Coordinates of C-alpha atoms in Angstrom, one line a residue:
Chain A
G1 CA 179.9 114.3 169.5
G2 CA 177.1 113.2 166.6
I3 CA 174.2 115.0 165.9
I4 CA 170.6 114.2 163.8
T5 CA 169.1 116.2 161.0
Q6 CA 165.9 115.6 159.8
T7 CA 164.1 116.9 157.0
P8 CA 163.2 119.3 155.4
K9 CA 161.7 120.5 159.1
F10 CA 158.8 122.1 157.6
L11 CA 156.5 120.0 155.5
I12 CA 153.4 120.8 153.6
G13 CA 151.2 118.9 151.9
Q14 CA 147.8 118.0 149.4
E15 CA 145.2 115.2 151.1
G16 CA 145.8 112.1 149.6
Q17 CA 149.9 113.2 148.3
K18 CA 153.0 110.6 149.4
L19 CA 155.5 112.7 151.8
T20 CA 158.5 112.1 152.4
L21 CA 160.7 112.8 155.4
K22 CA 164.1 111.9 155.4
C23 CA 166.5 111.0 158.6
Q24 CA 170.9 111.5 159.0
Q25 CA 172.6 110.5 161.5
N26 CA 176.6 109.7 162.1
F27 CA 176.9 108.8 166.1
N28 CA 176.6 105.3 164.0
H29 CA 174.4 104.5 165.7
D30 CA 172.4 100.5 164.7
T31 CA 168.4 101.0 166.1
M32 CA 166.5 104.2 164.8
Y33 CA 163.0 105.3 165.5
W34 CA 160.5 107.5 164.3
Y35 CA 157.8 109.1 166.4
R36 CA 154.6 111.4 165.9
Q37 CA 154.2 114.2 168.5
D38 CA 150.8 115.8 168.7
S39 CA 150.1 117.9 170.7
G40 CA 148.6 116.6 174.4
K41 CA 149.1 113.0 173.6
G42 CA 153.6 112.5 174.4
L43 CA 155.8 110.6 171.4
R44 CA 154.5 107.2 169.7
L45 CA 156.2 105.2 168.5
I46 CA 155.8 104.9 164.6
Y47 CA 158.5 102.4 163.2
Y48 CA 162.0 101.1 164.6
S49 CA 164.9 100.0 163.1
I50 CA 167.6 97.0 164.6
T51 CA 170.5 97.7 161.8
E52 CA 170.3 98.3 158.1
N53 CA 167.3 97.6 156.2
D54 CA 165.5 95.8 159.7
L55 CA 161.9 97.6 160.1
Q56 CA 159.9 96.9 163.0
K57 CA 156.4 98.5 163.2
G58 CA 155.1 100.4 166.3
D59 CA 151.3 101.4 168.1
L60 CA 151.7 103.9 165.0
S61 CA 152.7 102.3 162.2
E62 CA 149.2 101.9 160.1
G63 CA 149.4 104.5 157.1
Y64 CA 153.3 104.8 157.4
D65 CA 155.9 102.8 155.2
A66 CA 159.4 103.4 156.8
S67 CA 163.2 102.2 154.6
R68 CA 166.4 101.8 155.8
E69 CA 168.9 101.5 153.4
K70 CA 171.5 102.4 154.9
K71 CA 172.9 102.2 158.4
S72 CA 172.8 106.0 159.0
S73 CA 169.7 107.0 157.4
F74 CA 166.1 105.5 157.9
S75 CA 162.5 107.3 155.8
L76 CA 160.1 107.8 156.5
T77 CA 156.7 107.5 154.3
V78 CA 153.2 109.2 155.2
T79 CA 151.3 106.6 152.1
S80 CA 147.9 108.7 152.2
A81 CA 147.8 111.9 153.6
Q82 CA 145.1 112.8 156.2
K83 CA 143.3 116.5 156.2
N84 CA 143.9 118.7 159.0
E85 CA 146.6 116.3 159.8
M86 CA 149.6 118.4 162.1
A87 CA 151.8 116.6 163.6
V88 CA 155.6 116.6 164.5
F89 CA 157.4 113.6 164.2
L90 CA 160.4 112.8 165.9
C91 CA 163.5 110.9 164.5
A92 CA 166.0 109.3 167.2
S93 CA 168.4 106.7 167.5
S94 CA 169.9 104.7 170.2
I95 CA 172.5 102.7 170.7
R96 CA 171.9 101.6 174.6
A97 CA 168.8 100.8 176.2
Y98 CA 168.4 104.0 177.9
E99 CA 169.8 106.9 175.7
Q100 CA 168.2 107.9 172.4
Y101 CA 169.3 111.0 170.6
F102 CA 166.6 112.5 168.9
G103 CA 167.0 115.0 165.8
P104 CA 165.0 118.7 165.7
G105 CA 161.6 117.1 164.3
T106 CA 159.4 118.3 160.8
R107 CA 156.6 119.9 161.2
L108 CA 154.2 118.5 158.9
T109 CA 150.7 120.3 157.5
V110 CA 147.4 118.8 155.9
L111 CA 145.6 121.0 154.0
Chain B
T1 CA 150.5 96.2 178.6
Q2 CA 153.3 99.2 179.1
T3 CA 151.9 103.0 180.6
V4 CA 153.9 106.0 181.6
S5 CA 151.3 108.5 183.3
Q6 CA 153.2 112.1 184.0
S7 CA 149.6 114.1 186.6
D8 CA 150.5 118.0 185.6
A9 CA 150.0 119.4 182.1
H10 CA 151.7 122.5 183.5
V11 CA 153.0 123.8 186.3
T12 CA 153.7 127.0 186.6
V13 CA 156.7 128.4 189.8
F14 CA 159.2 131.4 190.4
E15 CA 162.7 131.5 189.6
G16 CA 165.1 130.2 192.5
D17 CA 161.3 128.0 193.5
S18 CA 161.8 124.3 193.6
V19 CA 160.1 122.2 191.4
E20 CA 158.9 118.2 191.2
L21 CA 157.4 116.7 187.7
R22 CA 155.6 113.2 189.1
C23 CA 155.9 110.3 186.9
N24 CA 154.1 106.9 187.8
Y25 CA 154.7 103.8 185.4
S26 CA 153.3 100.4 185.4
Y27 CA 155.5 97.7 183.7
G28 CA 156.7 93.8 184.4
G29 CA 159.8 93.1 183.9
S30 CA 163.0 94.7 184.2
I31 CA 163.5 98.2 183.0
Y32 CA 165.3 102.0 182.6
L33 CA 163.2 104.9 183.7
S34 CA 164.3 108.4 182.1
W35 CA 163.0 111.9 181.3
Y36 CA 164.2 114.1 178.6
I37 CA 164.2 117.7 178.3
Q38 CA 162.3 119.3 174.8
H39 CA 162.2 122.3 175.0
H40 CA 160.9 124.7 172.0
G41 CA 161.3 123.3 169.0
H42 CA 163.4 120.8 169.7
G43 CA 164.4 117.6 169.6
L44 CA 163.9 115.6 173.1
Q45 CA 167.8 115.8 175.4
F46 CA 168.1 112.7 177.2
L47 CA 168.5 114.7 181.2
L48 CA 168.9 111.0 183.4
K49 CA 168.0 107.4 183.7
Y50 CA 167.6 105.4 186.6
Y51 CA 168.3 100.8 186.4
S52 CA 169.6 99.4 190.2
G53 CA 171.4 100.7 193.2
N54 CA 170.9 104.1 195.0
P55 CA 167.4 105.8 193.9
V56 CA 168.1 109.4 194.0
V57 CA 170.2 109.7 190.2
Q58 CA 171.7 112.9 189.0
G59 CA 171.1 114.7 185.8
V60 CA 172.7 117.3 184.7
N61 CA 171.8 121.0 185.2
G62 CA 171.0 120.5 189.0
F63 CA 167.7 117.8 188.4
E64 CA 167.3 114.8 190.5
A65 CA 165.4 111.8 190.1
E66 CA 164.0 110.0 192.6
F67 CA 163.0 106.2 192.3
S68 CA 160.8 104.5 194.5
K69 CA 159.3 101.1 194.0
S70 CA 156.2 101.1 196.1
D71 CA 155.0 103.9 194.1
S72 CA 155.8 103.0 190.9
S73 CA 157.6 106.3 190.3
F74 CA 160.2 107.6 189.2
H75 CA 159.9 112.1 189.9
L76 CA 162.0 114.5 188.3
R77 CA 163.5 117.6 190.8
K78 CA 165.2 120.8 191.0
A79 CA 165.8 122.9 193.9
S80 CA 166.1 125.9 192.3
V81 CA 165.5 126.1 189.2
H82 CA 165.8 128.7 186.0
W83 CA 164.2 130.5 183.9
S84 CA 166.2 128.5 181.3
D85 CA 164.5 125.8 182.6
S86 CA 160.9 126.4 181.2
A87 CA 160.4 123.1 179.1
V88 CA 158.6 120.6 178.7
Y89 CA 159.4 117.0 180.7
F90 CA 158.8 113.4 179.8
C91 CA 159.5 110.4 181.6
A92 CA 160.0 107.7 180.0
V93 CA 160.4 103.6 180.6
S94 CA 162.5 101.7 178.0
A95 CA 162.6 97.5 178.5
N96 CA 166.2 95.8 179.4
T97 CA 165.7 92.6 176.8
G98 CA 166.5 92.8 173.3
Y99 CA 166.0 95.5 171.1
Q100 CA 164.9 98.6 173.0
N101 CA 160.7 99.6 172.6
F102 CA 160.6 103.0 174.7
Y103 CA 157.0 104.3 176.3
F104 CA 157.2 108.6 177.4
G105 CA 154.8 109.8 178.9
K106 CA 152.3 112.8 177.8
G107 CA 155.4 115.4 179.1
T108 CA 154.5 118.3 181.8
S109 CA 155.1 121.7 180.5
L110 CA 157.4 123.4 183.0
T111 CA 156.7 127.2 183.1
V112 CA 159.3 129.3 185.1
I113 CA 158.6 132.9 186.1
P114 CA 161.4 135.7 186.2

């Protein structure tokens, strides 16, 4: 088995601040994902990466950057946090086209 | 445009009842259909998937889902729910081409009253 670790679990920032979320997986999966989960809106794809140093934009990439410097890690940066923004950011990895493994999430609050 | 629709935002049942959580999709190619469960404060966990063959697929903990091409549906069912089945359930569509791009529904929150 394996695990996906997301840090931090809770992230509180100020408006306009640059904030970074980290994700590590030990499944040795090639593909990793970042999703944003808002209440009542399901999951929306921000970025995904099919291998080390690859980045692919999802439907919600504006306002975010991502980095995949190692196969096991995938970072997401909120480039300028928006006031009253509150969401859970979920990291996932996969090796098959139908099955993703998710981390526990990072809950973001912007004051 | 691919869409996944879960018509019920909330479903409440009593322990021991049967339940069906509905999912309809719109996609123009070869796809996987899957269901995920999310317990409060956790990430999503894979339950089951359908790609081809028998339209009724079995998952963990007594869950099953049935694919219908004519209805573009993939509904999740359980014959007798337990209070621990209370969670949010997500239906997902993913393409069988190239690298994976998943589309999730908005989720159905299931509450099981003991």
